[in-house]
Tab-separated table of C-alpha atoms in Angstrom:
chain	number	residue	atom	x	y	z
A	39	MET	CA	0.000	0.000	0.000
A	40	THR	CA	1.287	3.479	-0.860
A	41	ALA	CA	1.991	5.607	2.162
A	42	ALA	CA	0.178	8.902	2.464
A	43	ARG	CA	2.184	12.044	2.903
A	44	PRO	CA	1.408	14.328	5.864
A	45	SER	CA	-1.226	16.930	5.208
A	46	ARG	CA	-0.264	20.573	5.079
A	47	PRO	CA	-2.589	23.581	5.141
A	48	GLY	CA	-3.827	24.241	1.631
A	49	LEU	CA	-2.448	21.000	0.184
A	50	PRO	CA	-4.431	17.803	-0.368
A	51	VAL	CA	-3.446	14.514	1.206
A	52	GLY	CA	-2.116	12.051	-1.359
A	53	PRO	CA	0.548	9.454	-2.095
A	54	ALA	CA	4.004	10.056	-0.684
A	55	LEU	CA	6.210	11.956	-3.119
A	56	ALA	CA	9.849	11.368	-3.945
A	57	ARG	CA	12.246	13.097	-1.582
A	58	ILE	CA	15.871	14.091	-1.880
A	59	PRO	CA	18.067	15.317	1.004
A	60	PHE	CA	19.197	18.923	0.852
A	61	PRO	CA	22.641	19.151	-0.766
A	62	LEU	CA	25.324	20.736	1.387
A	63	VAL	CA	24.911	24.241	-0.076
A	64	ASP	CA	21.124	24.177	0.306
A	65	GLU	CA	21.406	23.072	3.932
A	66	MET	CA	23.915	25.766	4.817
A	67	SER	CA	21.659	28.350	3.213
A	68	ARG	CA	18.663	27.008	5.152
A	69	HIS	CA	20.651	27.124	8.399
A	70	GLY	CA	21.515	30.770	7.826
A	71	GLN	CA	17.976	32.134	7.430
A	72	ARG	CA	17.241	34.959	9.850
A	73	PRO	CA	14.085	37.068	10.287
A	74	GLY	CA	14.166	40.382	8.435
A	75	GLU	CA	16.908	39.316	6.003
A	76	PRO	CA	15.432	38.173	2.682
A	77	ILE	CA	17.289	35.300	1.042
A	78	ALA	CA	15.907	35.751	-2.454
A	79	VAL	CA	17.757	36.302	-5.718
A	80	HIS	CA	16.102	39.226	-7.503
A	81	MET	CA	16.170	39.272	-11.310
A	82	GLU	CA	14.746	41.666	-13.912
A	83	ILE	CA	14.565	40.865	-17.641
A	84	ARG	CA	13.543	43.702	-19.947
A	85	LEU	CA	11.530	42.844	-23.072
A	86	PRO	CA	10.543	45.243	-25.878
A	87	GLY	CA	7.033	43.734	-26.120
A	88	GLN	CA	4.457	42.032	-23.922
A	89	PRO	CA	3.973	38.251	-23.795
A	90	ASP	CA	0.548	36.639	-24.011
A	91	PRO	CA	-0.466	35.599	-20.450
A	92	ALA	CA	-1.832	32.147	-21.284
A	93	ARG	CA	1.086	31.231	-23.542
A	94	LEU	CA	3.671	32.468	-21.032
A	95	ARG	CA	2.107	30.487	-18.191
A	96	ALA	CA	2.023	27.367	-20.357
A	97	ALA	CA	5.643	27.882	-21.466
A	98	PHE	CA	6.855	28.363	-17.916
A	99	ARG	CA	5.081	25.203	-16.769
A	100	THR	CA	6.719	23.327	-19.646
A	101	ALA	CA	10.106	24.618	-18.467
A	102	LEU	CA	9.353	23.503	-14.907
A	103	ARG	CA	8.533	20.005	-16.130
A	104	ARG	CA	11.746	19.825	-18.161
A	105	HIS	CA	13.776	21.016	-15.174
A	106	ALA	CA	11.866	19.090	-12.545
A	107	ARG	CA	14.383	19.963	-9.825
A	108	VAL	CA	12.663	23.365	-9.591
A	109	LEU	CA	9.344	21.761	-8.607
A	110	VAL	CA	10.279	21.244	-4.969
A	111	ARG	CA	9.062	22.187	-1.535
A	112	GLU	CA	10.598	21.573	1.861
A	113	ALA	CA	9.224	18.315	3.242
A	114	PRO	CA	7.797	18.248	6.778
A	115	ARG	CA	9.981	16.476	9.326
A	116	PRO	CA	9.784	15.440	12.991
A	117	TRP	CA	11.681	17.434	15.582
A	118	TYR	CA	14.380	14.797	15.703
A	119	GLY	CA	14.859	14.678	11.914
A	120	ARG	CA	18.499	14.736	10.864
A	121	ARG	CA	17.980	16.051	7.354
A	122	TYR	CA	16.161	18.743	5.499
A	123	GLU	CA	14.547	17.105	2.492
A	124	TRP	CA	13.106	18.378	-0.767
A	125	GLU	CA	9.755	16.938	-1.777
A	126	LEU	CA	9.475	16.708	-5.570
A	127	THR	CA	6.050	17.616	-6.915
A	128	ALA	CA	4.481	16.781	-10.263
A	129	ALA	CA	2.950	20.249	-10.681
A	130	PRO	CA	3.129	23.672	-9.013
A	131	ASP	CA	1.256	24.141	-5.744
A	132	VAL	CA	0.609	27.761	-6.715
A	133	GLU	CA	0.632	29.652	-10.015
A	134	PRO	CA	4.188	31.018	-10.278
A	135	VAL	CA	3.488	33.531	-13.090
A	136	GLY	CA	1.593	36.686	-12.193
A	137	PHE	CA	0.357	39.745	-14.090
A	138	PRO	CA	-0.022	42.567	-11.522
A	139	PRO	CA	-2.122	45.585	-12.513
A	140	PRO	CA	-0.125	47.961	-14.734
A	141	GLY	CA	0.776	51.413	-13.502
A	142	PRO	CA	3.589	53.971	-13.401
A	143	ASP	CA	4.707	52.680	-9.989
A	144	ALA	CA	4.144	48.984	-10.735
A	145	LEU	CA	7.853	48.223	-11.172
A	146	ALA	CA	8.856	50.024	-7.980
A	147	ARG	CA	6.203	48.149	-5.985
A	148	ALA	CA	7.175	44.783	-7.490
A	149	ARG	CA	10.870	45.444	-6.863
A	150	ALA	CA	10.189	46.375	-3.231
A	151	ARG	CA	8.236	43.151	-2.795
A	152	ALA	CA	11.037	41.099	-4.364
A	153	LEU	CA	13.545	42.593	-1.925
A	154	ALA	CA	11.319	42.014	1.107
A	155	GLU	CA	9.269	38.847	0.517
A	156	THR	CA	10.992	35.560	-0.300
A	157	PRO	CA	8.809	32.864	-1.915
A	158	PRO	CA	8.043	30.258	0.773
A	159	LEU	CA	9.846	26.930	0.768
A	160	SER	CA	6.612	25.240	1.833
A	161	LEU	CA	5.050	25.642	-1.624
A	162	SER	CA	6.337	24.383	-4.974
A	163	PRO	CA	8.035	26.008	-6.847
A	164	PRO	CA	9.888	28.481	-4.554
A	165	VAL	CA	10.054	31.061	-7.356
A	166	ARG	CA	7.861	33.936	-8.524
A	167	LEU	CA	7.679	35.555	-11.975
A	168	ASP	CA	5.688	38.767	-12.395
A	169	VAL	CA	5.141	40.537	-15.719
A	170	ILE	CA	5.341	44.271	-14.953
A	171	ARG	CA	3.889	46.918	-17.275
A	172	SER	CA	3.891	50.682	-16.799
A	173	SER	CA	0.490	50.919	-18.494
A	174	ALA	CA	-1.996	48.683	-20.266
A	175	THR	CA	-0.844	50.086	-23.611
A	176	SER	CA	2.898	50.325	-22.974
A	177	GLY	CA	5.125	48.709	-25.583
A	178	GLY	CA	7.481	46.792	-23.319
A	179	CYS	CA	7.522	44.983	-19.994
A	180	VAL	CA	9.827	43.639	-17.305
A	181	LEU	CA	9.860	40.023	-16.159
A	182	LEU	CA	10.567	40.444	-12.460
A	183	CYS	CA	11.654	37.153	-10.888
A	184	THR	CA	12.159	36.295	-7.231
A	185	ILE	CA	14.002	33.055	-6.477
A	186	HIS	CA	14.490	31.489	-3.044
A	187	HIS	CA	18.256	31.077	-2.834
A	188	THR	CA	18.035	27.952	-0.687
A	189	ALA	CA	16.597	26.102	-3.699
A	190	LEU	CA	18.175	27.798	-6.738
A	191	ASP	CA	20.885	30.205	-7.764
A	192	GLY	CA	20.740	32.825	-10.508
A	193	PRO	CA	22.398	30.785	-13.296
A	194	SER	CA	20.002	27.879	-12.679
A	195	PHE	CA	16.961	30.096	-13.009
A	196	LEU	CA	18.331	31.704	-16.165
A	197	ARG	CA	18.563	28.211	-17.676
A	198	VAL	CA	14.915	27.554	-16.727
A	199	LEU	CA	13.878	30.919	-18.169
A	200	ALA	CA	15.749	30.144	-21.410
A	201	THR	CA	13.757	26.916	-21.719
A	202	ALA	CA	10.535	28.860	-21.127
A	203	ALA	CA	11.504	31.335	-23.869
A	204	GLU	CA	12.207	28.437	-26.219
A	205	SER	CA	8.823	26.891	-25.483
A	206	TYR	CA	7.035	30.234	-25.874
A	207	SER	CA	8.630	31.257	-29.164
A	208	GLY	CA	9.630	27.934	-30.714
A	209	THR	CA	13.203	29.197	-31.134
A	210	ASP	CA	16.364	27.375	-30.101
A	211	SER	CA	17.764	28.191	-26.647
A	212	THR	CA	21.139	26.541	-27.211
A	213	PRO	CA	23.689	28.783	-25.475
A	214	VAL	CA	26.218	30.630	-27.592
A	215	PRO	CA	29.759	29.516	-26.641
A	216	GLU	CA	31.504	32.075	-24.487
A	217	ARG	CA	34.764	33.665	-25.492
A	218	THR	CA	37.372	32.089	-23.291
A	219	GLY	CA	39.692	34.222	-21.198
A	220	PRO	CA	43.205	33.427	-20.023
A	221	PRO	CA	43.599	29.808	-18.876
A	222	ASP	CA	43.502	29.023	-15.179
A	223	ALA	CA	46.969	28.596	-13.761
A	224	ALA	CA	48.056	25.039	-13.193
A	225	ALA	CA	50.816	26.360	-10.983
A	226	GLY	CA	51.845	29.595	-9.388
A	227	PRO	CA	53.491	31.078	-6.303
A	228	GLN	CA	51.294	31.937	-3.361
A	229	SER	CA	50.204	35.535	-3.119
A	230	PRO	CA	51.364	37.313	0.069
A	231	ALA	CA	47.736	38.159	0.869
A	232	LEU	CA	46.986	34.429	0.927
A	233	ASP	CA	50.141	33.301	2.726
A	234	PRO	CA	49.259	29.992	4.475
A	235	GLY	CA	51.733	30.824	7.226
A	236	ARG	CA	49.694	33.784	8.410
A	237	PRO	CA	46.497	33.441	10.451
A	238	PRO	CA	43.520	35.151	8.798
A	239	ALA	CA	43.089	38.733	9.989
A	240	ARG	CA	39.757	40.385	10.658
A	241	SER	CA	38.152	41.557	7.421
A	242	ALA	CA	37.378	45.150	6.593
A	243	ARG	CA	33.710	45.971	6.983
A	244	VAL	CA	31.775	48.379	4.807
A	245	ALA	CA	31.411	51.478	6.953
A	246	PRO	CA	27.779	52.002	8.022
A	247	ALA	CA	26.087	55.235	7.021
A	248	PRO	CA	24.238	56.768	8.676
A	249	ALA	CA	24.702	54.279	11.544
A	250	ALA	CA	22.217	55.700	14.013
A	251	LEU	CA	19.334	55.696	11.543
A	252	ALA	CA	20.180	52.645	9.423
A	253	ARG	CA	20.140	50.145	12.272
A	254	ARG	CA	16.435	50.770	12.771
A	255	ARG	CA	15.673	49.725	9.196
A	256	ARG	CA	14.955	46.311	7.747
A	257	GLY	CA	15.083	44.816	4.277
A	258	ASN	CA	17.274	45.593	1.273
A	259	GLY	CA	17.806	48.404	-1.194
A	260	VAL	CA	19.118	48.084	-4.758
A	261	VAL	CA	20.488	50.210	-7.602
A	262	LEU	CA	20.399	48.803	-11.145
A	263	GLY	CA	22.518	50.321	-13.872
A	264	GLU	CA	24.092	49.829	-17.310
A	265	LEU	CA	27.790	50.413	-17.920
A	266	PRO	CA	29.999	49.991	-21.003
A	267	VAL	CA	32.112	46.866	-21.416
A	268	HIS	CA	35.578	48.246	-22.037
A	269	PRO	CA	37.844	46.331	-24.450
A	270	ARG	CA	40.820	44.399	-23.133
A	271	PRO	CA	44.274	44.849	-24.670
A	272	PRO	CA	45.125	42.041	-27.123
A	273	GLY	CA	46.943	39.264	-25.281
A	274	ALA	CA	46.014	40.540	-21.813
A	275	ASP	CA	45.915	37.780	-19.221
A	276	HIS	CA	43.363	39.478	-16.988
A	277	THR	CA	39.605	39.202	-17.415
A	278	VAL	CA	36.627	41.499	-17.044
A	279	ASN	CA	36.029	39.705	-13.741
A	280	ASP	CA	39.500	40.777	-12.518
A	281	ARG	CA	38.668	44.381	-13.370
A	282	LEU	CA	35.405	44.098	-11.470
A	283	LEU	CA	37.246	42.756	-8.417
A	284	VAL	CA	39.749	45.618	-8.437
A	285	ALA	CA	36.987	48.207	-8.937
A	286	THR	CA	35.043	46.680	-6.033
A	287	CYS	CA	38.092	46.769	-3.762
A	288	LEU	CA	38.853	50.405	-4.613
A	289	THR	CA	35.194	51.375	-4.154
A	290	ILE	CA	35.052	49.998	-0.620
A	291	ALA	CA	38.483	51.400	0.217
A	292	ARG	CA	37.427	54.915	-0.822
A	293	TRP	CA	34.108	54.628	1.019
A	294	ASN	CA	35.838	53.481	4.208
A	295	ARG	CA	38.487	56.228	4.018
A	296	LEU	CA	35.715	58.835	3.763
A	297	HIS	CA	34.104	57.346	6.879
A	298	ALA	CA	37.320	56.865	8.874
A	299	ALA	CA	36.815	53.098	9.111
A	300	PRO	CA	39.683	50.894	10.392
A	301	THR	CA	42.085	49.771	7.666
A	302	ARG	CA	41.953	45.984	7.372
A	303	PRO	CA	42.271	43.474	4.517
A	304	ILE	CA	39.380	43.646	2.051
A	305	ARG	CA	38.123	40.149	1.233
A	306	ILE	CA	35.755	39.659	-1.674
A	307	THR	CA	33.796	36.421	-1.985
A	308	MET	CA	33.561	35.319	-5.616
A	309	PRO	CA	31.300	32.457	-6.784
A	310	VAL	CA	32.849	30.142	-9.376
A	311	ASP	CA	30.454	28.208	-11.613
A	312	ASP	CA	31.851	25.382	-13.739
A	313	ARG	CA	28.499	23.953	-14.898
A	314	PRO	CA	27.609	23.633	-18.589
A	315	ARG	CA	24.950	26.053	-19.814
A	316	GLY	CA	23.050	23.655	-22.078
A	317	ALA	CA	19.802	21.826	-21.369
A	318	GLU	CA	21.814	19.292	-19.336
A	319	MET	CA	22.874	21.950	-16.812
A	320	PRO	CA	22.393	20.709	-13.217
A	321	ILE	CA	19.708	22.829	-11.565
A	322	GLY	CA	20.055	24.028	-7.991
A	323	ASN	CA	22.901	25.766	-6.198
A	324	GLY	CA	25.903	24.795	-8.265
A	325	THR	CA	28.615	27.339	-7.527
A	326	ARG	CA	31.601	27.139	-5.210
A	327	LEU	CA	32.866	30.097	-3.223
A	328	VAL	CA	36.404	31.388	-3.288
A	329	GLU	CA	37.762	34.454	-1.569
A	330	VAL	CA	40.040	37.062	-3.132
A	331	ALA	CA	42.017	38.977	-0.519
A	332	PHE	CA	43.495	42.468	-0.854
A	333	GLY	CA	46.070	43.514	1.740
A	334	SER	CA	45.588	46.908	3.358
A	335	ARG	CA	48.804	48.261	1.773
A	336	GLU	CA	47.361	47.649	-1.681
A	337	TYR	CA	44.608	50.211	-1.293
A	338	ALA	CA	45.612	52.446	1.635
A	339	ASN	CA	45.837	55.504	-0.650
A	340	GLU	CA	44.209	56.546	-3.904
A	341	PRO	CA	46.226	54.549	-6.447
A	342	SER	CA	48.011	55.893	-9.499
A	343	PRO	CA	47.378	54.300	-12.923
A	344	GLU	CA	50.635	52.342	-12.517
A	345	ALA	CA	49.538	51.069	-9.100
A	346	ILE	CA	46.146	50.048	-10.515
A	347	VAL	CA	47.840	48.024	-13.276
A	348	ALA	CA	50.065	46.315	-10.694
A	349	LEU	CA	47.035	45.527	-8.547
A	350	LEU	CA	45.191	44.178	-11.582
A	351	ARG	CA	48.178	41.943	-12.389
A	352	ARG	CA	48.259	40.518	-8.859
A	353	THR	CA	44.490	40.041	-8.843
A	354	ALA	CA	44.591	38.124	-12.134
A	355	ARG	CA	47.151	35.736	-10.689
A	356	ARG	CA	45.142	35.250	-7.499
A	357	THR	CA	41.926	34.443	-9.296
A	358	ARG	CA	43.666	31.932	-11.573
A	359	GLN	CA	45.147	30.221	-8.529
A	360	LEU	CA	41.834	30.133	-6.698
A	361	ARG	CA	39.907	28.798	-9.680
A	362	ALA	CA	42.461	26.051	-10.263
A	363	ALA	CA	42.776	24.915	-6.637
A	364	PRO	CA	40.409	21.996	-5.823
A	365	ARG	CA	38.047	22.827	-2.997
A	366	PRO	CA	34.566	21.786	-1.788
A	367	PRO	CA	31.791	24.303	-2.590
A	368	LEU	CA	31.797	25.948	0.850
A	369	GLY	CA	35.041	24.632	2.285
A	370	HIS	CA	35.783	21.662	4.507
A	371	GLY	CA	34.112	23.120	7.598
A	372	ALA	CA	30.677	23.043	5.979
A	373	ALA	CA	30.888	19.245	5.590
A	374	LEU	CA	31.205	18.921	9.368
A	375	LEU	CA	28.317	21.299	10.029
A	376	THR	CA	26.013	19.337	7.708
A	377	ALA	CA	26.942	15.820	8.852
A	378	PRO	CA	23.632	14.173	9.908
A	379	VAL	CA	24.786	13.115	13.387
A	380	LEU	CA	22.521	15.523	15.284
A	381	PRO	CA	18.932	16.720	14.699
A	382	VAL	CA	18.948	19.283	11.927
A	383	ASP	CA	17.379	22.016	14.083
A	384	LEU	CA	20.188	21.656	16.617
A	385	ARG	CA	22.803	21.807	13.858
A	386	ALA	CA	21.132	24.944	12.518
A	387	SER	CA	21.399	26.587	15.934
A	388	ILE	CA	25.081	25.660	16.174
A	389	THR	CA	25.736	26.995	12.671
A	390	ARG	CA	24.068	30.329	13.416
A	391	GLY	CA	26.072	30.626	16.635
A	392	LEU	CA	29.317	29.983	14.797
A	393	GLY	CA	28.275	32.514	12.168
A	394	ARG	CA	27.942	35.186	14.857
A	395	ALA	CA	31.249	34.200	16.462
A	396	PHE	CA	33.129	34.330	13.170
A	397	GLY	CA	31.342	37.449	11.928
A	398	PRO	CA	34.499	39.639	12.099
A	399	TRP	CA	36.219	37.234	9.697
A	400	THR	CA	33.339	37.103	7.220
A	401	SER	CA	34.244	38.516	3.817
A	402	THR	CA	33.841	42.236	3.251
A	403	THR	CA	31.490	41.879	0.289
A	404	LEU	CA	30.423	39.531	-2.495
A	405	LEU	CA	30.989	40.098	-6.200
A	406	SER	CA	28.990	37.698	-8.378
A	407	ASN	CA	29.839	38.089	-12.048
A	408	LEU	CA	27.451	35.898	-14.059
A	409	GLY	CA	29.264	36.874	-17.247
A	410	ARG	CA	27.713	37.256	-20.665
A	411	ILE	CA	24.198	35.813	-20.808
A	412	PRO	CA	24.645	32.914	-23.263
A	413	TYR	CA	20.950	32.416	-24.086
A	414	PRO	CA	18.987	34.423	-26.650
A	415	LEU	CA	15.987	34.777	-24.257
A	416	ASP	CA	13.791	35.250	-27.320
A	417	PHE	CA	10.088	35.469	-26.420
A	418	GLY	CA	8.798	35.650	-29.992
A	419	ASP	CA	6.150	38.345	-30.314
A	420	ALA	CA	7.323	39.888	-27.023
A	421	GLY	CA	10.839	40.268	-28.392
A	422	ARG	CA	14.307	39.334	-27.240
A	423	ALA	CA	15.643	40.443	-23.854
A	424	ASP	CA	17.863	43.521	-24.136
A	425	ALA	CA	18.739	43.804	-20.424
A	426	VAL	CA	19.147	41.334	-17.554
A	427	TRP	CA	19.757	42.522	-14.008
A	428	VAL	CA	20.402	40.262	-11.040
A	429	SER	CA	20.965	41.106	-7.393
A	430	ALA	CA	22.097	38.605	-4.763
A	431	PRO	CA	20.975	38.464	-1.119
A	432	THR	CA	23.020	40.678	1.172
A	433	ARG	CA	22.890	39.465	4.727
A	434	MET	CA	24.741	41.079	7.622
A	435	PRO	CA	27.495	41.474	8.678
A	436	ARG	CA	28.541	41.746	5.032
A	437	GLY	CA	25.558	43.855	4.016
A	438	LEU	CA	26.617	44.622	0.424
A	439	THR	CA	26.691	42.601	-2.807
A	440	ILE	CA	27.461	43.461	-6.425
A	441	THR	CA	26.100	41.253	-9.224
A	442	THR	CA	26.937	41.761	-12.894
A	443	THR	CA	25.753	40.300	-16.187
A	444	GLY	CA	26.631	41.061	-19.788
A	445	ILE	CA	24.060	41.335	-22.576
A	446	ALA	CA	23.757	43.342	-25.787
A	447	GLY	CA	27.303	44.654	-25.383
A	448	ARG	CA	26.562	46.273	-22.014
A	449	LEU	CA	27.417	45.455	-18.413
A	450	HIS	CA	24.311	45.301	-16.226
A	451	VAL	CA	25.063	45.949	-12.568
A	452	GLY	CA	22.926	45.243	-9.511
A	453	LEU	CA	24.321	46.806	-6.332
A	454	ARG	CA	22.283	45.677	-3.326
A	455	TRP	CA	22.642	46.554	0.336
A	456	SER	CA	21.103	45.813	3.697
A	457	ARG	CA	19.279	48.792	5.146
A	458	ALA	CA	20.682	47.770	8.522
A	459	LEU	CA	24.013	48.984	7.108
A	460	LEU	CA	23.319	51.694	4.527
A	461	ASP	CA	20.559	54.048	3.532
A	462	ASP	CA	19.463	54.541	-0.072
A	463	ALA	CA	21.611	57.644	-0.604
A	464	ALA	CA	24.700	55.720	0.536
A	465	GLY	CA	23.860	52.860	-1.834
A	466	ARG	CA	23.573	55.217	-4.794
A	467	ARG	CA	26.874	56.882	-3.893
A	468	LEU	CA	28.640	53.526	-3.706
A	469	TYR	CA	27.290	52.672	-7.147
A	470	GLY	CA	28.735	55.922	-8.470
A	471	PHE	CA	32.135	55.061	-6.978
A	472	PHE	CA	31.998	51.607	-8.560
A	473	ALA	CA	31.162	52.978	-12.021
A	474	ASP	CA	33.984	55.553	-11.791
A	475	TYR	CA	36.567	52.995	-10.665
A	476	LEU	CA	35.584	50.519	-13.351
A	477	ASP	CA	36.259	53.250	-15.942
A	478	THR	CA	39.549	54.096	-14.235
A	479	VAL	CA	40.737	50.486	-14.023
A	480	SER	CA	39.785	49.785	-17.647
A	481	ALA	CA	41.534	52.935	-18.909
A	482	ALA	CA	44.703	52.137	-16.950
A	483	ALA	CA	44.754	48.559	-18.268
A	484	LEU	CA	44.212	49.681	-21.851
A	485	ALA	CA	46.987	52.275	-21.627
A	486	ALA	CA	49.415	49.741	-20.128
A	487	GLY	CA	48.830	47.131	-22.844
A	488	PRO	CA	49.067	43.364	-22.317
A	489	VAL	CA	49.665	42.156	-18.775
A	490	VAL	CA	52.366	39.514	-19.004
A	491	ALA	CA	52.565	37.098	-16.067
A	492	PRO	CA	56.057	36.129	-14.831
A	493	ALA	CA	57.304	32.571	-14.675
A	494	VAL	CA	55.462	30.566	-12.032
A	495	GLY	CA	56.348	27.824	-9.594
A	496	PRO	CA	54.303	25.213	-7.678
A	497	LEU	CA	50.828	26.255	-6.670
A	498	ALA	CA	50.398	26.733	-2.947
A	499	THR	CA	47.134	25.880	-1.247
A	500	PRO	CA	45.248	29.104	-0.469
A	501	VAL	CA	44.133	29.804	3.067
A	502	VAL	CA	40.353	29.655	3.360
A	503	ASN	CA	38.671	32.198	5.577
A	504	PRO	CA	36.939	30.108	8.291
A	505	ALA	CA	33.828	32.274	7.959
A	506	VAL	CA	33.287	31.323	4.304
A	507	ALA	CA	31.889	27.914	5.261
A	508	ARG	CA	29.341	29.576	7.488
A	509	GLU	CA	27.972	32.216	5.133
A	510	GLY	CA	25.012	30.159	3.966
A	511	GLY	CA	25.801	29.231	0.396
A	512	PRO	CA	26.645	30.983	-2.825
A	513	GLU	CA	24.884	34.193	-3.620
């Protein structure tokens, strides 16, 4: 006889569904959930036209069936349960595609909701897609998506959305091969900022502003913008991602100097995603986190163009080393925290306690560069996407994330902050710093010509910040 699954408010009782244990990254993300800190990936896709509601809903359901890993909800468990488990469903529990009433403030209201309300894990799928129009007769629209980060990351949802676009329009969603950058280093000397003989120092924190007022606020703020993609010198061994890292470091350094914050190493968490982008792409949280460290001497003063080029050269070497070094997704410590030897609720409490204890060593910020969007995202009569913005969750004590994508020859930037750290004026000012430094770094690199790496020796194992394993998964 088929066992019946436990009833849940709003859901019928029926045969038990297939379950899969939470992977390590999902569990760490679930452990780290705290009230008032949304853990949703926010995504906006701009289309020149408007899709037909019935066809879009049907296409999105087709995509969910093809990528069945999205059709999950958190399974109920007894208090002594040692695992979180996903319950796979055959169909959505709720309609994931919505068409809110159009209006001049519709996008602002939908964006505020995306940054404050995470889709519940108790209902399948834990994603929301709203079609936002400024008026009933407006020519274009925005697909505003909210994705619970415990279940999915941004690249996974983009793959699902590409399948939905293919189903809607009948066009091929095969990804265009990306232009490859410099190869990852198979060997290289250890950077002084990652010297394994030195214990990790406390990380620089983004200076709060204004502190007295911001700490009374909850939720997130975001700035979305478009920037040019500057050309790289022929033969350069650095990437656009390396430029973004240097610009992020210099942005935070300038902000902290203006606010008289203590000078400490700036550590930037960088997700690395090695998954294929085709229909066979594994869906879920599939990135691993590495940490790029910048010593305080590297940014203590406003750098000259020559100093920026030197910093870019060192950063390129660091990122090649980090990408090449084998490492579990969240480090070795996360495997211990997710070992099913204690009830999962007790392990969650321990993990949150360790997160507070290691807060001073948590990375300064997160830079998530999704790269060039490889899918056409062609929605037929609604047109092809000409902009894609993504913003990652930004939980304290980090409180600031920068997410970038490339489409239509432009760099789309989402700078997101916790209002417990910054107000909206501070967020906009930080975005301005970032845009200025990206121009400065790109101009300095172009003027200097190719960056030639010196001869390298054996690759040393980079030191892993102990807080990385407790940050709750890739963002």
